[in-house]
Coordinates of C-alpha atoms and ligand atoms in Angstrom, one line a residue:
X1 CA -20.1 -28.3 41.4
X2 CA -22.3 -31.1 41.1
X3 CA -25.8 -30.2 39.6
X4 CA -25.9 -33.2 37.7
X5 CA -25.5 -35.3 40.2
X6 CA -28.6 -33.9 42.2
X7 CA -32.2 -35.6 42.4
X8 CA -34.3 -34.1 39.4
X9 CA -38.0 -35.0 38.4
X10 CA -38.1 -33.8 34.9
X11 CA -41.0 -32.2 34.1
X12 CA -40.0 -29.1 32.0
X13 CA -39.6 -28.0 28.0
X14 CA -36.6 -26.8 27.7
X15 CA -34.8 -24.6 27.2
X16 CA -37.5 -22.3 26.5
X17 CA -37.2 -19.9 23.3
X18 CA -35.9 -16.3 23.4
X19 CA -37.9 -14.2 21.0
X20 CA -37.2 -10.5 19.6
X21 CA -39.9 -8.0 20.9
X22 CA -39.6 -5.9 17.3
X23 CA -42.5 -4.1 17.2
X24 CA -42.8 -3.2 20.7
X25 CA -38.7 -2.0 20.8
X26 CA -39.0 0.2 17.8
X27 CA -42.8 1.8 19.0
X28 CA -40.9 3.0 22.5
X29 CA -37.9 4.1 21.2
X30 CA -35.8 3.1 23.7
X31 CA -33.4 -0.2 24.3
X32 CA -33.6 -3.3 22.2
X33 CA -36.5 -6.1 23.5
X34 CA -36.2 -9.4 23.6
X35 CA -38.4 -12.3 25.8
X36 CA -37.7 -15.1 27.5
X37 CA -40.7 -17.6 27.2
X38 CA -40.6 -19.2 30.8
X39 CA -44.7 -19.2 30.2
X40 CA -44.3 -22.1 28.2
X41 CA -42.2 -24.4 30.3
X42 CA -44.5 -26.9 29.6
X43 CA -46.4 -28.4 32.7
X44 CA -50.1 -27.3 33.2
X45 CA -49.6 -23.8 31.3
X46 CA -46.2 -23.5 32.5
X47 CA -44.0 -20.9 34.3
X48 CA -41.0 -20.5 36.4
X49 CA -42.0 -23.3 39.2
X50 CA -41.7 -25.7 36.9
X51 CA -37.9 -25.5 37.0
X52 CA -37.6 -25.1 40.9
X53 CA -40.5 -28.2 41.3
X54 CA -37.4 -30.4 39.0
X55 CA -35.2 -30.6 41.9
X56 CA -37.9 -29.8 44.6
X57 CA -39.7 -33.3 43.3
X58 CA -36.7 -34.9 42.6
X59 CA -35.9 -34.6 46.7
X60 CA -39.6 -36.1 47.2
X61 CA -39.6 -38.8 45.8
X62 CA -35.8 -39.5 46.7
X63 CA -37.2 -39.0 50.4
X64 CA -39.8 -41.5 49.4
X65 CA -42.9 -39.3 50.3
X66 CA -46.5 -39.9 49.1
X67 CA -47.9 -36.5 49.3
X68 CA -46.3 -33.1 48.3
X69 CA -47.8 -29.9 50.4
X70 CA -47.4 -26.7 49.7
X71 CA -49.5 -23.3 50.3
X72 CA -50.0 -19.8 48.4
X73 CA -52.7 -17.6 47.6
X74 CA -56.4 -18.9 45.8
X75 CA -54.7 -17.5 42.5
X76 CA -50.8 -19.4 43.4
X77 CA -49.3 -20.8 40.4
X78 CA -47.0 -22.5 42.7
X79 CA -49.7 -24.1 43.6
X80 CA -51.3 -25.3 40.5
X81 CA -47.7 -26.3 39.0
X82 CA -47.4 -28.1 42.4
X83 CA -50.6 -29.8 41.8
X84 CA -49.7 -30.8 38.5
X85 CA -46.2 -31.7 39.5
X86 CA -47.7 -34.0 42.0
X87 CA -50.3 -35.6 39.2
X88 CA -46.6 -36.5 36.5
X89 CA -45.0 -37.8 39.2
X90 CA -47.9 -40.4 41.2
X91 CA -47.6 -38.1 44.2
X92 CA -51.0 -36.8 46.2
X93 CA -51.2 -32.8 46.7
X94 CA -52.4 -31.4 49.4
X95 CA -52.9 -27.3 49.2
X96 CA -53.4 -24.6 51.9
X97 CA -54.9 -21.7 50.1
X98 CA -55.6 -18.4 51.6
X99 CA -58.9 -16.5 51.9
X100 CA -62.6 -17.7 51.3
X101 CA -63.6 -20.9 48.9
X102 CA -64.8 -19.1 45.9
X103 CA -68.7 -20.3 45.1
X104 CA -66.9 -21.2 41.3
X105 CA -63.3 -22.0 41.4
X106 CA -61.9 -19.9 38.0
X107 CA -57.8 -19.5 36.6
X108 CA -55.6 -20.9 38.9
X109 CA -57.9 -22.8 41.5
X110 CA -59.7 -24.5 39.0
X111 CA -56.7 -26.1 37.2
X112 CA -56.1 -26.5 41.0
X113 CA -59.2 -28.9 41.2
X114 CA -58.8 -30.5 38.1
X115 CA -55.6 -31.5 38.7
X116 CA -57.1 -33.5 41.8
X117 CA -54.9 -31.5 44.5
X118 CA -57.2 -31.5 48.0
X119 CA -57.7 -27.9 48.9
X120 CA -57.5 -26.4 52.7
X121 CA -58.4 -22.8 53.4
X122 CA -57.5 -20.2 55.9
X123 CA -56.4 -16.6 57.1
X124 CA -53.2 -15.5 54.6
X125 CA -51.5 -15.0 58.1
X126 CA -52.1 -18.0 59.0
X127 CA -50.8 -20.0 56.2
X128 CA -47.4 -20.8 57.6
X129 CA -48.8 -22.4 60.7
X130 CA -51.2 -24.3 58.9
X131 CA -47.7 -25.5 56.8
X132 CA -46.5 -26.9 60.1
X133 CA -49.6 -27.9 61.5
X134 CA -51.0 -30.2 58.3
X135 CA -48.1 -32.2 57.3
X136 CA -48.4 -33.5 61.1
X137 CA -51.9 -34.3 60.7
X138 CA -50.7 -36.4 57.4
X139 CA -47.9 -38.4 59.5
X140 CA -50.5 -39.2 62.2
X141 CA -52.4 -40.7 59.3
X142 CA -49.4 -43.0 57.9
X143 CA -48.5 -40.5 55.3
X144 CA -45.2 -39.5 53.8
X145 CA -45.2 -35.6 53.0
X146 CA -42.9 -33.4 51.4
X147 CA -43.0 -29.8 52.7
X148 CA -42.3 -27.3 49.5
X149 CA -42.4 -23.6 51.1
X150 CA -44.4 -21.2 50.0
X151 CA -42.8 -19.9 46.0
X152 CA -40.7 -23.2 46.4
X153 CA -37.6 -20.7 47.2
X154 CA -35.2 -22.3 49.3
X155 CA -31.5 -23.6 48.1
X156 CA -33.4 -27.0 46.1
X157 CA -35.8 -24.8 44.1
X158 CA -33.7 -22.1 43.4
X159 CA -31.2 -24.9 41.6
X160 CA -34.1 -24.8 38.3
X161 CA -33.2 -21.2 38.1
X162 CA -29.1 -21.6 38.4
X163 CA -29.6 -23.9 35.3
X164 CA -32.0 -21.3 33.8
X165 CA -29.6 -18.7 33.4
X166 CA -27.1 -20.8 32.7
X167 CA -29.4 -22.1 29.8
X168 CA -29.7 -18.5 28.6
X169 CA -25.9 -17.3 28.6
X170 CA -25.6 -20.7 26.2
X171 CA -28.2 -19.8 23.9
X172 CA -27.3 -16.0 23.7
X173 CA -23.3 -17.3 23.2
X174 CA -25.3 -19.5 19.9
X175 CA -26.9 -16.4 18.9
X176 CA -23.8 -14.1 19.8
X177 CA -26.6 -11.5 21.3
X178 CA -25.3 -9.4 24.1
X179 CA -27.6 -8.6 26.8
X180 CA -27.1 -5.8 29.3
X181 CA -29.6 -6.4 31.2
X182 CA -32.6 -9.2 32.6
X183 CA -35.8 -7.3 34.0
X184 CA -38.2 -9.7 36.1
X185 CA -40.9 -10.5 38.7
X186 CA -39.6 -11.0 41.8
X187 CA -41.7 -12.4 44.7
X188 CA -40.5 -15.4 47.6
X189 CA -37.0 -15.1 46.2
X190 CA -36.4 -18.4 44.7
X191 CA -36.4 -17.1 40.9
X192 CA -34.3 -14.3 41.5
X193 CA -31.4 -16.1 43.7
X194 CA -31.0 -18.9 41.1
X195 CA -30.8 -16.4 38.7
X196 CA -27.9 -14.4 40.5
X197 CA -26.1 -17.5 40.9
X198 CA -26.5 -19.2 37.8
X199 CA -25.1 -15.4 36.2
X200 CA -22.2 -15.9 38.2
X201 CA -21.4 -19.1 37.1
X202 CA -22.2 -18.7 33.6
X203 CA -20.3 -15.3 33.7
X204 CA -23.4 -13.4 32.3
X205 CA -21.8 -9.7 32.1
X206 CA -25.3 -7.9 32.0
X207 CA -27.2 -6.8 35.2
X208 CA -30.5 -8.4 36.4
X209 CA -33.0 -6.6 37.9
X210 CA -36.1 -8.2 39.8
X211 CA -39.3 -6.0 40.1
X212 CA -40.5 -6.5 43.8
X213 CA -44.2 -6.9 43.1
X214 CA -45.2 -7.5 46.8
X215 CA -42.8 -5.3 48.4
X216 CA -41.5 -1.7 48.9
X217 CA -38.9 0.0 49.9
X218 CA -39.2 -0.1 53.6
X219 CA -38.8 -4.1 53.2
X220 CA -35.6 -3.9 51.3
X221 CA -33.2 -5.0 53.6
X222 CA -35.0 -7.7 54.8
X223 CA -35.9 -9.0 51.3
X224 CA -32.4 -8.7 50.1
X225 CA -31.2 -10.9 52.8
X226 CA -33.4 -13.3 52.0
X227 CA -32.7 -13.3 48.3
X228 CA -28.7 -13.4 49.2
X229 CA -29.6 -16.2 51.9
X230 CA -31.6 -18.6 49.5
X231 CA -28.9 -18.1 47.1
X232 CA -26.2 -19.4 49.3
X233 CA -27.9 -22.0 50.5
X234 CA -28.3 -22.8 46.3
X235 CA -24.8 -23.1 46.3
X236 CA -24.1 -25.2 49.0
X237 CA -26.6 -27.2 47.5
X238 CA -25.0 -27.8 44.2
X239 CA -21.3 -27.3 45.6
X240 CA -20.5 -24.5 43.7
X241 CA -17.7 -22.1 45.7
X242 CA -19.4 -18.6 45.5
X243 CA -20.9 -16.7 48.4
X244 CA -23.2 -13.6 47.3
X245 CA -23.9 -11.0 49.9
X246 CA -27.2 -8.1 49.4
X247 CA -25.0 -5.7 47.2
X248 CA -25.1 -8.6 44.7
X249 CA -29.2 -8.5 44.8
X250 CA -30.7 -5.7 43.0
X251 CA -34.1 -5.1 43.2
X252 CA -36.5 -2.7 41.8
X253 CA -39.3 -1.3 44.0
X254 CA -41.9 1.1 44.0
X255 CA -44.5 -1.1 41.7
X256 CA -46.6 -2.4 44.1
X257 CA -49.4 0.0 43.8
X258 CA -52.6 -1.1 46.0
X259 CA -50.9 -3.9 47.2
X260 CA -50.1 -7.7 46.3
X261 CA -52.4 -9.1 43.5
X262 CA -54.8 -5.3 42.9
X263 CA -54.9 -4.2 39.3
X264 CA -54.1 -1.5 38.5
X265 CA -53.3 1.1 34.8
X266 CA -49.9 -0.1 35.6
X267 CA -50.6 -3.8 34.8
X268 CA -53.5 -3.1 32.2
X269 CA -51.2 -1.1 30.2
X270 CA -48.4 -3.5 30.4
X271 CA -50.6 -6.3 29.6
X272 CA -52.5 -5.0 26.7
X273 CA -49.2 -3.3 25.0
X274 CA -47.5 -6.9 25.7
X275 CA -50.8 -8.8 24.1
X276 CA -51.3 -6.0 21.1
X277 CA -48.3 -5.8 19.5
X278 CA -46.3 -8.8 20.5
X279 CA -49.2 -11.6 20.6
X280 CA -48.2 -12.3 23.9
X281 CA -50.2 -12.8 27.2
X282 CA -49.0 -11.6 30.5
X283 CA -50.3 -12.1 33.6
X284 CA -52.2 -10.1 35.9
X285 CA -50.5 -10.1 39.2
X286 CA -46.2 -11.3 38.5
X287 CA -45.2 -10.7 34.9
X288 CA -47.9 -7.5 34.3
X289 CA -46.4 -5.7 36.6
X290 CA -42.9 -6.1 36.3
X291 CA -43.3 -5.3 32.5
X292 CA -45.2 -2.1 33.5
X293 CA -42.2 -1.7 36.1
X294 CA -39.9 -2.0 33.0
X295 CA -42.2 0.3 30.9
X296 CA -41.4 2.8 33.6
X297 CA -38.0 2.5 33.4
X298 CA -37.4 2.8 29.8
X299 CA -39.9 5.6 29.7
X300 CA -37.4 7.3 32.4
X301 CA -34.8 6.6 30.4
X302 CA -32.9 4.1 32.8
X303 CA -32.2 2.1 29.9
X304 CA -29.8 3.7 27.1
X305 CA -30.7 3.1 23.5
X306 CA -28.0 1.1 22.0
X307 CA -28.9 -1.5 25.0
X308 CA -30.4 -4.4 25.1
X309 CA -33.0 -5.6 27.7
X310 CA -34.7 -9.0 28.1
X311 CA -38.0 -9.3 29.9
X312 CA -37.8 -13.0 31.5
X313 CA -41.4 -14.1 31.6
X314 CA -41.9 -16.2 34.3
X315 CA -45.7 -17.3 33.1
X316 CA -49.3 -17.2 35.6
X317 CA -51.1 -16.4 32.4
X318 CA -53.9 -18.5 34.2
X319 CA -54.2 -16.0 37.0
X320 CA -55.7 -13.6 34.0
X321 CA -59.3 -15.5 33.8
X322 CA -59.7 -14.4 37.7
X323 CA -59.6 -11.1 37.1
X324 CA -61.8 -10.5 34.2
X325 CA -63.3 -7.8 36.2
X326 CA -60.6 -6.1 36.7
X327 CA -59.1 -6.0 32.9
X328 CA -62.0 -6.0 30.4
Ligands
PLP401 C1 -45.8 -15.9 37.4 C2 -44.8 -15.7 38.5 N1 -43.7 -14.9 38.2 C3 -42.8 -14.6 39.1 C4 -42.9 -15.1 40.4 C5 -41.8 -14.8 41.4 O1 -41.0 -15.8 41.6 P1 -40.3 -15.9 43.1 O2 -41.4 -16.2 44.0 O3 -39.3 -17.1 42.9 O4 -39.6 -14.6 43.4 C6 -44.0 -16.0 40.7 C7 -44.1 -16.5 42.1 O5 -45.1 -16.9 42.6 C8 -44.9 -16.3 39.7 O6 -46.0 -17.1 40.0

């Protein structure tokens, strides 16, 4: 293996703390809690693209490009960690958002704008052709862009979340804390296939679990290829040995609701349990609904007391001021 040896841009605080969820553990009864704070990576309000935008970055600027470009919804926190990415490292940003320019930008976008990154907007279906179609336009103009994919999850992006996990079997080994299993927001794929291989690596015994929050059931073959595929290109990618096929992916569905990105009693709960009696924010559209997704599950009993689970929180606490509306 030769992670070290790869290009990396360091932008993140790490490794980011893993806290004990007391009160929220003893009030359900059910497994032990704990929390891993990838909210606070560190770069513009943090999250989990900091640590794939590390090694996506570090190929930029090894390529010698000007501009990074990248696309996602208004609310994308790929897109604002991109953004800010961009600012640390002298780079331009150019963003294809979906849907209609907002009157006020708010959450995301607006960190978006202050973070100087030059917004586009189109159709959501169309966002992969405008991928294509605007780094062209940026050559014709003498520019050097770096194409990031939308969630940043391919093999170089995925490497931040090998490292991740490998960061966490260390400091539960420190702490000698068994965990039996890792509960998470799963979206594009990245997060969850760095995770699977860094467990391998690290020989983390305990089971991870990524809550599909865009997804259902009917998708699940698809997505599990996909997951499987980013993760072997990962490890090509760092030259680690290890092939993983879809019965290594396992993810949870049937949390999707209304759809990508609607509230709904699922996420409000989740989020106002999390904020009440832990102090800690959650976001509206990722980490809401994969902690109401986990609130399911222990309520169903999935989880055995005796257990221990740890909610990886993968940040977009920004997303929250969007939808106001939605959660006062
Ligand atoms: C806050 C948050 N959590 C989780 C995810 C899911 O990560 P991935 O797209 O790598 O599956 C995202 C992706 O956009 C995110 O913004």
């Amino acid at each position: 293996m030769h992670i070290e040896m790869l290009p990396r841009f360091r932008l993140a605080q790490l490794p980011t703390s893993i806290e004990r969820l007391e009160r929220l553990s003893r009030e359900l009864g059910g497994p032990e809690l704990l929390i891993k704070r990838d909210d606070q990576t560190g770069l513009a309000l943090g999250g989990n693209k900091t640590r794939k935008l590390e090694f996506l970055v570090g190929q930029a600027l090894e390529q010698g490009a000007d501009t990074l470009v990248t696309a996602g919804a208004a609310q994308s926190n790929h897109c604002r960690q991109t953004a800010a990415a961009a600012a640390k490292a002298g780079l331009k940003c150019e963003l294809i958002l979906s849907g209609q320019k907002p009157e006020l930008p708010n959450g995301n976008l607006l960190l978006d704008e202050l973070l100087g990154a030059k917004c586009h907007w189109t159709e959501r279906s169309e966002l992969p052709v405008e991928l294509s179609k605007l780094p062209e336009q940026l050559c014709a103009q003498g520019h050097k862009p770096y194409v990031i994919g939308i969630g940043g999850s391919n093999g170089v992006g995925a490497t931040g979340y090998v490292l991740a996990t490998m960061e966490l079997a260390e400091q539960l080994r420190a702490i000698q804390q068994r965990v039996d299993h890792i509960v998470f927001a799963s979206s594009s794929g990245g997060t969850q296939a760095g995770m699977v291989l860094g467990a391998r690596i690290a020989e983390f015994a305990g089971r991870l679990h990524g809550v599909s929050v865009d997804k259902d059931d009917l998708e699940r073959e698809a997505y599990e290829e996909e997951v499987a595929q980013i993760a072997n290109e990962c490890a090509q990618y760092i030259g680690a040995d290890i092939r993983l096929a879809t019965q290594h992916i396992k993810v949870v569905y049937g949390y999707t609701g209304e759809g990508y990105g609607i509230v709904s009693n699922l996420e409000r709960e989740a989020i106002r349990l999390m904020a009440r009696r832990e102090g800690i924010i959650l976001d509206p559209v990722y980490t809401g609904r994969a902690f109401g997704g986990l609130l399911d599950l222990i309520r169903k009993g999935v989880f055995k007391r005796g257990e221990t689970v740890l909610f990886w929180h993968t940040g977009g606490t920004p997303a929250l001021f969007a939808y106001a509306q939605e959660l006062a």
